[in-house]
PDB file as gemmi writes it, atoms N, CA and C in Angstrom:
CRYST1    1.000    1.000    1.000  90.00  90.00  90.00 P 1                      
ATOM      1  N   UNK A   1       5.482 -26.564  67.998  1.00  0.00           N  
ATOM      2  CA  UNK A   1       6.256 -26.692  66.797  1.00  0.00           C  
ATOM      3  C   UNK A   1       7.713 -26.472  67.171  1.00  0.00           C  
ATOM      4  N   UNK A   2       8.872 -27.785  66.469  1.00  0.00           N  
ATOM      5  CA  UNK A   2      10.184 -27.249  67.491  1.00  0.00           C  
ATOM      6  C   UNK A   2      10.261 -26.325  66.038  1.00  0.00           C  
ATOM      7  N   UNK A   3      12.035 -26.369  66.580  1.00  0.00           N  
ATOM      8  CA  UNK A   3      12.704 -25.054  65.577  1.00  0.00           C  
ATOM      9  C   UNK A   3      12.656 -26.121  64.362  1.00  0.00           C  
ATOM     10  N   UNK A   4      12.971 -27.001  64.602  1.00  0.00           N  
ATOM     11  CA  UNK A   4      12.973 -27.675  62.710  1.00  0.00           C  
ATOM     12  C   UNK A   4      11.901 -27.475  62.099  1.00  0.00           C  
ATOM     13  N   UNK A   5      11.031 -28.034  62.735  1.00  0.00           N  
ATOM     14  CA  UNK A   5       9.927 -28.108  61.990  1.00  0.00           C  
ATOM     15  C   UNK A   5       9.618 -26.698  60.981  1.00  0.00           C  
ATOM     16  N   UNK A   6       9.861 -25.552  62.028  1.00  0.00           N  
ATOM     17  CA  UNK A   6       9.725 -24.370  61.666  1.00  0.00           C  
ATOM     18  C   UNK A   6      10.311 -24.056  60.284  1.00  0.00           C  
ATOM     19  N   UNK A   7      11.811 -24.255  60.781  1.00  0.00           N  
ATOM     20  CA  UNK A   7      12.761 -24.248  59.849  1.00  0.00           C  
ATOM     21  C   UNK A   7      12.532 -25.094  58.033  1.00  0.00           C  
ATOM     22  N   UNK A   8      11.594 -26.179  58.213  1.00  0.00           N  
ATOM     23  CA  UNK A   8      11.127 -27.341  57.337  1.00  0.00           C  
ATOM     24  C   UNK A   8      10.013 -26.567  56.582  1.00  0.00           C  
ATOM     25  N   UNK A   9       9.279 -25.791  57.420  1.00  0.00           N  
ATOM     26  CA  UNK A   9       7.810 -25.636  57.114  1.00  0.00           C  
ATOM     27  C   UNK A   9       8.571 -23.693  56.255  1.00  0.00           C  
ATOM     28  N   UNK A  10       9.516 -23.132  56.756  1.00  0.00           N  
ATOM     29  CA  UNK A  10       9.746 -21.556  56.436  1.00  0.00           C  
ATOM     30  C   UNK A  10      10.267 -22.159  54.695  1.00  0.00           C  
ATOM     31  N   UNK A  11      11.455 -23.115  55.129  1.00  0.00           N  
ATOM     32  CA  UNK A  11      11.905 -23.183  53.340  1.00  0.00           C  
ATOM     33  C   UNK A  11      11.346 -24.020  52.346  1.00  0.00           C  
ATOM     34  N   UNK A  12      10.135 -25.173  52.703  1.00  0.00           N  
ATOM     35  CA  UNK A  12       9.243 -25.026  52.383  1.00  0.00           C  
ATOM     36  C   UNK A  12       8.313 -23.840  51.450  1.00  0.00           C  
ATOM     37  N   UNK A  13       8.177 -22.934  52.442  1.00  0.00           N  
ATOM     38  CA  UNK A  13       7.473 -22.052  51.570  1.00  0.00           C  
ATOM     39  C   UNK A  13       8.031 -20.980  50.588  1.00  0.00           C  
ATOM     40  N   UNK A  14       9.329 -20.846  51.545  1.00  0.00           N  
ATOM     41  CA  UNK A  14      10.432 -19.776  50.028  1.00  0.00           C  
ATOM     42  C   UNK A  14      10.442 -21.063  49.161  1.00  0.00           C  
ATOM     43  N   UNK A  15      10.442 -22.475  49.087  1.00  0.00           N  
ATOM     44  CA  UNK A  15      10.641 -23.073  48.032  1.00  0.00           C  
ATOM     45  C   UNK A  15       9.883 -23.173  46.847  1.00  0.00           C  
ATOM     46  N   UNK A  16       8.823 -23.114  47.246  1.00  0.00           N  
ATOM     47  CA  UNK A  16       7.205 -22.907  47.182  1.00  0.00           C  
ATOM     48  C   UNK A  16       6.514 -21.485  46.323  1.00  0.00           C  
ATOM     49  N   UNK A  17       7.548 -20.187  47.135  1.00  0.00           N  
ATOM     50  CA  UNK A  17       7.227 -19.357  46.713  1.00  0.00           C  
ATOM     51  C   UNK A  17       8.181 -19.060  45.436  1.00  0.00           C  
ATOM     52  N   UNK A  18       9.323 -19.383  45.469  1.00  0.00           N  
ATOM     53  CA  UNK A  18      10.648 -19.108  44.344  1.00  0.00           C  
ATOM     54  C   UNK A  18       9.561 -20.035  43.294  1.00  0.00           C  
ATOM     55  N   UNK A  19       8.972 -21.077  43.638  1.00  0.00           N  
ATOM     56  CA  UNK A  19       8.337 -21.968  42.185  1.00  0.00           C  
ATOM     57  C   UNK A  19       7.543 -20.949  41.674  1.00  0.00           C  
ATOM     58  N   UNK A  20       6.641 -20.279  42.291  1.00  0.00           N  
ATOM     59  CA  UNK A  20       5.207 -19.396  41.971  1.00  0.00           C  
ATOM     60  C   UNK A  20       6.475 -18.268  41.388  1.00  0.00           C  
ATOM     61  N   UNK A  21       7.409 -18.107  41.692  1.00  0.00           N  
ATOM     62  CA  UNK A  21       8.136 -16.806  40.929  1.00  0.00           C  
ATOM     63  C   UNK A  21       8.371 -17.154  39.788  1.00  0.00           C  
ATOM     64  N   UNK A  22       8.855 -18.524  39.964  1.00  0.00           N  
ATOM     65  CA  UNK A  22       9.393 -19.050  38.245  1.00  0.00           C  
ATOM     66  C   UNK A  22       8.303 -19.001  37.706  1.00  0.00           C  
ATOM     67  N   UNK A  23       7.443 -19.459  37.451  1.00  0.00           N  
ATOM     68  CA  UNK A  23       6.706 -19.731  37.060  1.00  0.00           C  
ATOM     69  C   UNK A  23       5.331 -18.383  36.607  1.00  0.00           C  
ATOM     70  N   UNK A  24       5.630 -17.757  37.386  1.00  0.00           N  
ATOM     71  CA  UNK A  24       4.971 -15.908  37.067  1.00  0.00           C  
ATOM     72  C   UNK A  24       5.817 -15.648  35.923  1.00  0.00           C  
ATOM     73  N   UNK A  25       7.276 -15.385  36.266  1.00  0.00           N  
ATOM     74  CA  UNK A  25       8.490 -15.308  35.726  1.00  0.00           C  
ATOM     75  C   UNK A  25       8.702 -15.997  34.096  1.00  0.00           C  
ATOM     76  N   UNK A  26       8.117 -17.137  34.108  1.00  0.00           N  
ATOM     77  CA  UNK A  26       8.072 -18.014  32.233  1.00  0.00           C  
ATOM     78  C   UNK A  26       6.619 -17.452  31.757  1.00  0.00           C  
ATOM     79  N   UNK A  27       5.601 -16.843  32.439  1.00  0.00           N  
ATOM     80  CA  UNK A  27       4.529 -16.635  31.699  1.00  0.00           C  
ATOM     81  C   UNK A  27       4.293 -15.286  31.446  1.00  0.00           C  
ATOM     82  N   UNK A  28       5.147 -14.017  32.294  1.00  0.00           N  
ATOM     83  CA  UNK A  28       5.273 -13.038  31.595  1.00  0.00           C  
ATOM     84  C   UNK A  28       6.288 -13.155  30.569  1.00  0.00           C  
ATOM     85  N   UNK A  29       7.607 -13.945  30.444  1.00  0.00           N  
ATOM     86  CA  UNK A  29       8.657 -13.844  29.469  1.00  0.00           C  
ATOM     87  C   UNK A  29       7.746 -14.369  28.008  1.00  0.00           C  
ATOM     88  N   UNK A  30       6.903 -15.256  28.228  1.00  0.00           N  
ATOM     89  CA  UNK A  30       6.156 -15.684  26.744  1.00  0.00           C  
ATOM     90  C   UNK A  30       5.200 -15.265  26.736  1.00  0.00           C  
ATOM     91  N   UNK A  31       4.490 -13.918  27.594  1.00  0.00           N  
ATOM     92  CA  UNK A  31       3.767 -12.915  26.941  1.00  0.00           C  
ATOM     93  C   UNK A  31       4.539 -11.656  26.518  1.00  0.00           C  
ATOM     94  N   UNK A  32       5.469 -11.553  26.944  1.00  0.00           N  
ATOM     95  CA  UNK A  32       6.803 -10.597  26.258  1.00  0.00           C  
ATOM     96  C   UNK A  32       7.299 -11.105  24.970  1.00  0.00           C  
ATOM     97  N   UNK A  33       7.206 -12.203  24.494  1.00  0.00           N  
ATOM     98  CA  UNK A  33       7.363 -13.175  23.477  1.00  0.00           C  
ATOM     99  C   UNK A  33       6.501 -12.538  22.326  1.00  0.00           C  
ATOM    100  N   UNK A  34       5.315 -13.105  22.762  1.00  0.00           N  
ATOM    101  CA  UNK A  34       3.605 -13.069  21.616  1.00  0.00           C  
ATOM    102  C   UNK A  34       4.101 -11.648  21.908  1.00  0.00           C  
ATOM    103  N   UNK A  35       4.340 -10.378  22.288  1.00  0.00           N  
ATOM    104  CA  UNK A  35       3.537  -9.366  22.342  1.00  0.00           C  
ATOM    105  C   UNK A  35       4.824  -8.528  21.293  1.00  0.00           C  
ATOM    106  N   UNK A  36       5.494  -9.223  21.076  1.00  0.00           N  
ATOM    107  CA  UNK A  36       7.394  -8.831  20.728  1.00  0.00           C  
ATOM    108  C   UNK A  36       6.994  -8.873  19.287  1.00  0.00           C  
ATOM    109  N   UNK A  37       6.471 -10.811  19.078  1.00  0.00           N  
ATOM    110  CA  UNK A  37       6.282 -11.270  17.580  1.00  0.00           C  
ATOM    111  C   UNK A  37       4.679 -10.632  17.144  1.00  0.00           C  
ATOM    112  N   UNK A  38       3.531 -10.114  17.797  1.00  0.00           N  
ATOM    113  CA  UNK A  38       2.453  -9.521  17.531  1.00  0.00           C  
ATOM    114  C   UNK A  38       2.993  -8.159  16.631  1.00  0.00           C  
ATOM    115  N   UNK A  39       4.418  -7.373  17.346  1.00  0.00           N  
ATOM    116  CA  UNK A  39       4.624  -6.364  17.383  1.00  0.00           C  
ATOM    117  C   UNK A  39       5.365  -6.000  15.687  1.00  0.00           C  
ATOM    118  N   UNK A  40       5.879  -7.335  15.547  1.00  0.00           N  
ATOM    119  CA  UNK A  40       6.683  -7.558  14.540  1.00  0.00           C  
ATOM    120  C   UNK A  40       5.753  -8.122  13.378  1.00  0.00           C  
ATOM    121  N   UNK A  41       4.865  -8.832  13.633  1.00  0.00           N  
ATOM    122  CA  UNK A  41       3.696  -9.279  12.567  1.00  0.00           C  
ATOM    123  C   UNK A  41       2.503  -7.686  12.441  1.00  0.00           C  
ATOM    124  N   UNK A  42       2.761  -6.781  13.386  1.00  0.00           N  
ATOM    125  CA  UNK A  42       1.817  -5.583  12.759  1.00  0.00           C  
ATOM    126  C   UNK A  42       2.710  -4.669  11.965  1.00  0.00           C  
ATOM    127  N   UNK A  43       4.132  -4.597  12.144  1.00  0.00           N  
ATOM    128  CA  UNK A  43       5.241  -4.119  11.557  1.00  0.00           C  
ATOM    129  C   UNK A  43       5.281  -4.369  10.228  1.00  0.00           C  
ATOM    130  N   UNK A  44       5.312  -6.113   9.994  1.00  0.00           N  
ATOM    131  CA  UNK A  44       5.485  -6.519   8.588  1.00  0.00           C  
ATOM    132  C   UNK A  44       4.111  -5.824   7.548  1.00  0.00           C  
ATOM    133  N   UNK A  45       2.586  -6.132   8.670  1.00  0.00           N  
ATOM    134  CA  UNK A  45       1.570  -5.859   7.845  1.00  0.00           C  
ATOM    135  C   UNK A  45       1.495  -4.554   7.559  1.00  0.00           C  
ATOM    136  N   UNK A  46       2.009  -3.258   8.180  1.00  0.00           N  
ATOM    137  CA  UNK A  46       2.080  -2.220   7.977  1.00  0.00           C  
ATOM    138  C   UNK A  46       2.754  -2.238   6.824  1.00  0.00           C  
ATOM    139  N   UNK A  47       3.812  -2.189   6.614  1.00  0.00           N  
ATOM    140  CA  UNK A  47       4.833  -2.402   5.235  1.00  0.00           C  
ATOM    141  C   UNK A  47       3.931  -2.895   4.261  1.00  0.00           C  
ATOM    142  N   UNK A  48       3.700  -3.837   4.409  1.00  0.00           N  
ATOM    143  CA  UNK A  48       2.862  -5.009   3.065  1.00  0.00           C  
ATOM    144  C   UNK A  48       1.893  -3.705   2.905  1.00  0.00           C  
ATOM    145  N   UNK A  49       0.900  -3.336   3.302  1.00  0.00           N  
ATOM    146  CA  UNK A  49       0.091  -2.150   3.471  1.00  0.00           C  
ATOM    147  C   UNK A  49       0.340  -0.884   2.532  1.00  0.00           C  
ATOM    148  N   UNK A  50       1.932  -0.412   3.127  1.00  0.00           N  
ATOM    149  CA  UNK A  50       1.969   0.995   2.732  1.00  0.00           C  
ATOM    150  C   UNK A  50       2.664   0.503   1.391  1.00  0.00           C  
ATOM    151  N   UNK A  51       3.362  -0.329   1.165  1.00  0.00           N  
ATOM    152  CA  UNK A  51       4.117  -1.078  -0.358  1.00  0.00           C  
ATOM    153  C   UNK A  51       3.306  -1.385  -1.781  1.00  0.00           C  
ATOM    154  N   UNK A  52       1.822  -1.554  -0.764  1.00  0.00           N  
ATOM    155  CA  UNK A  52       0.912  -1.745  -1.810  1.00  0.00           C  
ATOM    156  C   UNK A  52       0.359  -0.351  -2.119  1.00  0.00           C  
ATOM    157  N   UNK A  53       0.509   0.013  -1.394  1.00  0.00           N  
ATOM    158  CA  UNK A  53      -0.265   1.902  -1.852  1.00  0.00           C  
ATOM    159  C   UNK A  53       0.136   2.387  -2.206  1.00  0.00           C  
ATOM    160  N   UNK A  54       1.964   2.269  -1.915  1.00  0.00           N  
ATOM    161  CA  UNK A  54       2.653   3.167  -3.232  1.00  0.00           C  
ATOM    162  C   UNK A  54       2.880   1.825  -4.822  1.00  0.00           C  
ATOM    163  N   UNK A  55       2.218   1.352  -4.896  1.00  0.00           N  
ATOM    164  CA  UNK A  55       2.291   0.054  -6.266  1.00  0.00           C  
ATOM    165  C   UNK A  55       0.541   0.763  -6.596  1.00  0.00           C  
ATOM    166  N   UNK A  56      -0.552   0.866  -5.232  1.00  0.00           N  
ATOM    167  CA  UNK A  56      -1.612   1.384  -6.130  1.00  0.00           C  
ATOM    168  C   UNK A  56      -1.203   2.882  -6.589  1.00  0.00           C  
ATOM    169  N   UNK A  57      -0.814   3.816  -6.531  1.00  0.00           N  
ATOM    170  CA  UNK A  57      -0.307   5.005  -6.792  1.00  0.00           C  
ATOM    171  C   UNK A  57       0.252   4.847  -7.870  1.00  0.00           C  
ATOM    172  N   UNK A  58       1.630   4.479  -8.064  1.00  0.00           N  
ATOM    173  CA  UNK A  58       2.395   4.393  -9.104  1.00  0.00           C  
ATOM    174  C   UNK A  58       0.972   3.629 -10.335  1.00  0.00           C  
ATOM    175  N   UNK A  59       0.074   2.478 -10.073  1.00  0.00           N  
ATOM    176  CA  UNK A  59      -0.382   2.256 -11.403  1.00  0.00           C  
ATOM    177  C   UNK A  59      -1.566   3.314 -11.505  1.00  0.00           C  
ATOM    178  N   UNK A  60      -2.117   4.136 -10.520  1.00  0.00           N  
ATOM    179  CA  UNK A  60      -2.945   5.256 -10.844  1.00  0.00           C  
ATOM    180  C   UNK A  60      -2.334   6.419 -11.679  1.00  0.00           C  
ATOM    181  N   UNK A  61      -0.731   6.584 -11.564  1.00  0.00           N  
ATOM    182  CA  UNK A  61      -0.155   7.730 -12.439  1.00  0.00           C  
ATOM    183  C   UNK A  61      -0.017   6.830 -13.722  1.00  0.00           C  
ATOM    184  N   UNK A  62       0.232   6.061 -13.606  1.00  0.00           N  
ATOM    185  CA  UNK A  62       0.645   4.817 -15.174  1.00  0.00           C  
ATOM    186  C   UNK A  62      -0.733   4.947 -16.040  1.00  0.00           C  
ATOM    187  N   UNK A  63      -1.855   4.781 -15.380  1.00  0.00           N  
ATOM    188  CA  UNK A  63      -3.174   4.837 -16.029  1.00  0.00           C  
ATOM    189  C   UNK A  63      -3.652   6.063 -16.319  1.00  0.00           C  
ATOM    190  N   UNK A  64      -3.271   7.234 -15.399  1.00  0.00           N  
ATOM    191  CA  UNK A  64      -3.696   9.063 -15.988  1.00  0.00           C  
ATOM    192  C   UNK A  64      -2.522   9.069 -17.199  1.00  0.00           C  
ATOM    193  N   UNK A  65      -1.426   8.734 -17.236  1.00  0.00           N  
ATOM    194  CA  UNK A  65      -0.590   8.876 -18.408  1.00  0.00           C  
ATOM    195  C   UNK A  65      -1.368   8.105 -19.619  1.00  0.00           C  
ATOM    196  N   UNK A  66      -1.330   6.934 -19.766  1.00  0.00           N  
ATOM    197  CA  UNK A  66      -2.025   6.749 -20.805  1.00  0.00           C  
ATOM    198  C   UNK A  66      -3.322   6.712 -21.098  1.00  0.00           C  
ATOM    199  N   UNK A  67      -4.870   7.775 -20.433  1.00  0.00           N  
ATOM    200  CA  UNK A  67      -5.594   8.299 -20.309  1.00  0.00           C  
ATOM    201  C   UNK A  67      -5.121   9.883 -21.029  1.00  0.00           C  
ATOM    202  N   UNK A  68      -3.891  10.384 -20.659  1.00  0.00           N  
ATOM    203  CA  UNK A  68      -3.368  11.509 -21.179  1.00  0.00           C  
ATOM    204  C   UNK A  68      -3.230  11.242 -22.874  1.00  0.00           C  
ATOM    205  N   UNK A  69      -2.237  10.182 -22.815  1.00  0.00           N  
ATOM    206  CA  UNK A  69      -1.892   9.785 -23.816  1.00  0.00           C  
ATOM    207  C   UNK A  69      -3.066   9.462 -25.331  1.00  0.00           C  
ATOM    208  N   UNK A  70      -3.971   8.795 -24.710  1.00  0.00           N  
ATOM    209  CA  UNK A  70      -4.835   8.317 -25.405  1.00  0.00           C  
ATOM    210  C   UNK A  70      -5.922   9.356 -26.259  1.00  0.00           C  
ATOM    211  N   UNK A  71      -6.305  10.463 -25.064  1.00  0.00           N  
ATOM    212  CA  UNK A  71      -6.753  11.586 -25.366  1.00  0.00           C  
ATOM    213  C   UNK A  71      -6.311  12.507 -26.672  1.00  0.00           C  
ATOM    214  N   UNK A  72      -4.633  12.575 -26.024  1.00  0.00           N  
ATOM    215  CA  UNK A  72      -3.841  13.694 -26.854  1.00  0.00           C  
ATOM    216  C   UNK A  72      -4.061  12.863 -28.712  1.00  0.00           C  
ATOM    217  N   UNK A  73      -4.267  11.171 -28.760  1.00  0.00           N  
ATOM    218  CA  UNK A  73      -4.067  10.709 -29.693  1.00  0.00           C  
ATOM    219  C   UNK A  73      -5.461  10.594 -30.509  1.00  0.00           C  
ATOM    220  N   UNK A  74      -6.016  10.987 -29.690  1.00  0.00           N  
ATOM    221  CA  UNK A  74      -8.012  11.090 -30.201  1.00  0.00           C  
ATOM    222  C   UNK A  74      -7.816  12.496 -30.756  1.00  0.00           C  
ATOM    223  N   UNK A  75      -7.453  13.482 -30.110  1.00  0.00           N  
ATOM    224  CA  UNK A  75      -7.314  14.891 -30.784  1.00  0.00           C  
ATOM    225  C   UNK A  75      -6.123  15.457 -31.933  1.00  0.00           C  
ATOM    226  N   UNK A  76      -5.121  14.196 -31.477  1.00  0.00           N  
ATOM    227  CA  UNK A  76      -4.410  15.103 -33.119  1.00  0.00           C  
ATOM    228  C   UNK A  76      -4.875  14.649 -34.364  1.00  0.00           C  
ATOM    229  N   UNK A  77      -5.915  13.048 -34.207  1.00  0.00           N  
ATOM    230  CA  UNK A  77      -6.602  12.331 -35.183  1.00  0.00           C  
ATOM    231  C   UNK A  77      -7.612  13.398 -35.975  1.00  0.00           C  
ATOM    232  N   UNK A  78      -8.623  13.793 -34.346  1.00  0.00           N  
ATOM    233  CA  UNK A  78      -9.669  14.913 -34.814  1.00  0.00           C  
ATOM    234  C   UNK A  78      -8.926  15.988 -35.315  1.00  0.00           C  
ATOM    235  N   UNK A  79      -7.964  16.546 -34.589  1.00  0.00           N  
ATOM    236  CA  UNK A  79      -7.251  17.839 -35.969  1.00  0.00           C  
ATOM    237  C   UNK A  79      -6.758  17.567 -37.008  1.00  0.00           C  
ATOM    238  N   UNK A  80      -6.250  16.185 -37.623  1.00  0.00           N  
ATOM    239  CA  UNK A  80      -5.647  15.996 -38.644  1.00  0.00           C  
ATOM    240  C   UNK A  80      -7.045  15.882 -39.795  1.00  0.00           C  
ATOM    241  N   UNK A  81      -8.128  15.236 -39.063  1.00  0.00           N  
ATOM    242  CA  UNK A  81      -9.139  14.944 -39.530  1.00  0.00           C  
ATOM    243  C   UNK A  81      -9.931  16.352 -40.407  1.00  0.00           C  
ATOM    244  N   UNK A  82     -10.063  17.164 -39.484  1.00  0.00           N  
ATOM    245  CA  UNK A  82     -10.717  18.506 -39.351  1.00  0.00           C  
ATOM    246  C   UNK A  82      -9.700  19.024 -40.243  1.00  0.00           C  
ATOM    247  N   UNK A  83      -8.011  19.178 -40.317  1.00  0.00           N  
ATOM    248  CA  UNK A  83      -7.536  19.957 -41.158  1.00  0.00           C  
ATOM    249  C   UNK A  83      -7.744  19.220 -42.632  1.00  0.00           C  
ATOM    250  N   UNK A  84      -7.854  18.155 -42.795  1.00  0.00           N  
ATOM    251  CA  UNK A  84      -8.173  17.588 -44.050  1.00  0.00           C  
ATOM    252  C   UNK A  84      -9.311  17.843 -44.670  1.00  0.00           C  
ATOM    253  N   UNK A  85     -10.874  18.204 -43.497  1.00  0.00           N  
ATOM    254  CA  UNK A  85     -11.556  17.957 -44.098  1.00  0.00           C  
ATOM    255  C   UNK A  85     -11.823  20.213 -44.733  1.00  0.00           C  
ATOM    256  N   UNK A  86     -10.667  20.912 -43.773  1.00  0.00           N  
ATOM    257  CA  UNK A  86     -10.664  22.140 -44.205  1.00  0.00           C  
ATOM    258  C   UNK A  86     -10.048  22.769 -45.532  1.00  0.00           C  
ATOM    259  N   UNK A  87      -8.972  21.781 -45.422  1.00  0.00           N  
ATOM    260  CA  UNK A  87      -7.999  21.391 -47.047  1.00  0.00           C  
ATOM    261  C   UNK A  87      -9.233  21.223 -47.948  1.00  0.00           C  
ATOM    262  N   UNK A  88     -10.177  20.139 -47.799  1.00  0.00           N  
ATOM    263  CA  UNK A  88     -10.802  19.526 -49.065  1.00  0.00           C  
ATOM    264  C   UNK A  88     -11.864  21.066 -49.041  1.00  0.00           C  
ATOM    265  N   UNK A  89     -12.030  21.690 -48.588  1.00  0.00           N  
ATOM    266  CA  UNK A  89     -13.139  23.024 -48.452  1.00  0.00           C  
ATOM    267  C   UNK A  89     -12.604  24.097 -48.975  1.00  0.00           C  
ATOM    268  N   UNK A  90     -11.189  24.510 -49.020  1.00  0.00           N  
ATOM    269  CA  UNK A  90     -10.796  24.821 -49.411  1.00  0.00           C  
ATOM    270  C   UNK A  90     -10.547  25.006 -51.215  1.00  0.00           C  
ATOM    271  N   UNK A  91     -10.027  23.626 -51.115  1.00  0.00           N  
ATOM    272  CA  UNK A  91      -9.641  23.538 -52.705  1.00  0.00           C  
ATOM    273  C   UNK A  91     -11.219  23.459 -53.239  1.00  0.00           C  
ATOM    274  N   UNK A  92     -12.854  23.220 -52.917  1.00  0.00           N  
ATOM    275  CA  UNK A  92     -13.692  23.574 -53.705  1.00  0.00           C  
ATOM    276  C   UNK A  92     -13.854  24.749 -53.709  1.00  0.00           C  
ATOM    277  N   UNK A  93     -13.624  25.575 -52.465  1.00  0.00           N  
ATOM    278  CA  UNK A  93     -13.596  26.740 -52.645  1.00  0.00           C  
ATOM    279  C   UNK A  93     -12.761  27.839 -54.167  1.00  0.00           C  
ATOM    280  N   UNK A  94     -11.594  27.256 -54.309  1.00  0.00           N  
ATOM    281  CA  UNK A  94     -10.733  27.342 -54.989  1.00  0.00           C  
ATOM    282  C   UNK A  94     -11.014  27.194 -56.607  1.00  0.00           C  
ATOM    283  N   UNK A  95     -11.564  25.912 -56.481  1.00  0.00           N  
ATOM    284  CA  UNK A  95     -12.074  25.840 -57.982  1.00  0.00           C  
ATOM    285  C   UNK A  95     -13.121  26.461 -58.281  1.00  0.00           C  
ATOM    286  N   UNK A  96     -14.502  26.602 -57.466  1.00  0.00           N  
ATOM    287  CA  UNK A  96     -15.501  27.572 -57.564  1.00  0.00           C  
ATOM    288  C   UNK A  96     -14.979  28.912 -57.942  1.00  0.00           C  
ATOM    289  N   UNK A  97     -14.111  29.684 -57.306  1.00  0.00           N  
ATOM    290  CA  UNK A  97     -13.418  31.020 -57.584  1.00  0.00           C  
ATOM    291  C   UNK A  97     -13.133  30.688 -58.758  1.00  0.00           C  
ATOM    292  N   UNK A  98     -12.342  29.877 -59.441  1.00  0.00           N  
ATOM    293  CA  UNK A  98     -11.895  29.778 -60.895  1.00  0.00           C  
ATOM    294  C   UNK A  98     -12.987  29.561 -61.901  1.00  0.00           C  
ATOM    295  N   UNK A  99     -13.684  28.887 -61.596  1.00  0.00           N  
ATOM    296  CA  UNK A  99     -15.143  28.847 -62.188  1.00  0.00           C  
ATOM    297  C   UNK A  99     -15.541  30.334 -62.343  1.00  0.00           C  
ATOM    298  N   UNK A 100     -15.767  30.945 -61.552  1.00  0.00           N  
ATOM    299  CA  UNK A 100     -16.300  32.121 -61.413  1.00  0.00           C  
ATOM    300  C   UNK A 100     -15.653  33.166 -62.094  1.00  0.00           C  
ATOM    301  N   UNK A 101     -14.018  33.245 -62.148  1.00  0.00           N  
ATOM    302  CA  UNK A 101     -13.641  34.400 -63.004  1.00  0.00           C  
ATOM    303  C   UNK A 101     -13.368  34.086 -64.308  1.00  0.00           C  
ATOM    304  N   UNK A 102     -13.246  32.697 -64.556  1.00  0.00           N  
ATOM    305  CA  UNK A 102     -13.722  32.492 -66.336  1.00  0.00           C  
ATOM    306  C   UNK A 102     -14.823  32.986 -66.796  1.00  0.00           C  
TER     307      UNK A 102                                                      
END                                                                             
């Protein structure tokens, strides 16, 4: 083998080998890519995630409030109810007594 050949056949293979670099070189950069935008699409879904849990939260306090609400409006019905029906017990009471001391 003279010296050229040598010389033909050495840069040859750095030529050879610089390709296999590029080329290592573009397929880690676009798995650095996917793994960048993976990173950024679990980012967004996290958000979407925790945005919805404080929206389910907020309508779980919205629904104990008017569960509160609804309650408090069943019981001042039943006390208004109950004091009316203690009023009307009353006033027979009332007239019976008058009955009674005539």
């Amino acid at each position: 083998m003279s010296v050229a050949e040598f010389i033909k056949d050495f840069n040859e293979f750095f030529d050879d080998k610089f390709k296999i670099d590029q080329v290592i070189a573009s397929i880690k950069n676009k798995i650095s890519i996917e793994v960048d935008d993976t990173n950024k699409n679990v980012s967004k879904e996290r958000s979407e995630i925790s945005r919805k849990k404080d929206t389910i939260d907020r309508l779980k306090k919205g629904v104990e409030v008017l569960i509160a609400e609804r309650d408090a409006e069943k019981a001042r019905a039943e006390y208004f109810e109950t004091n009316k029906d203690l009023n009307s017990s009353l006033k027979n009471i009332a007239s019976l007594l008058r009955v009674q001391n005539k």
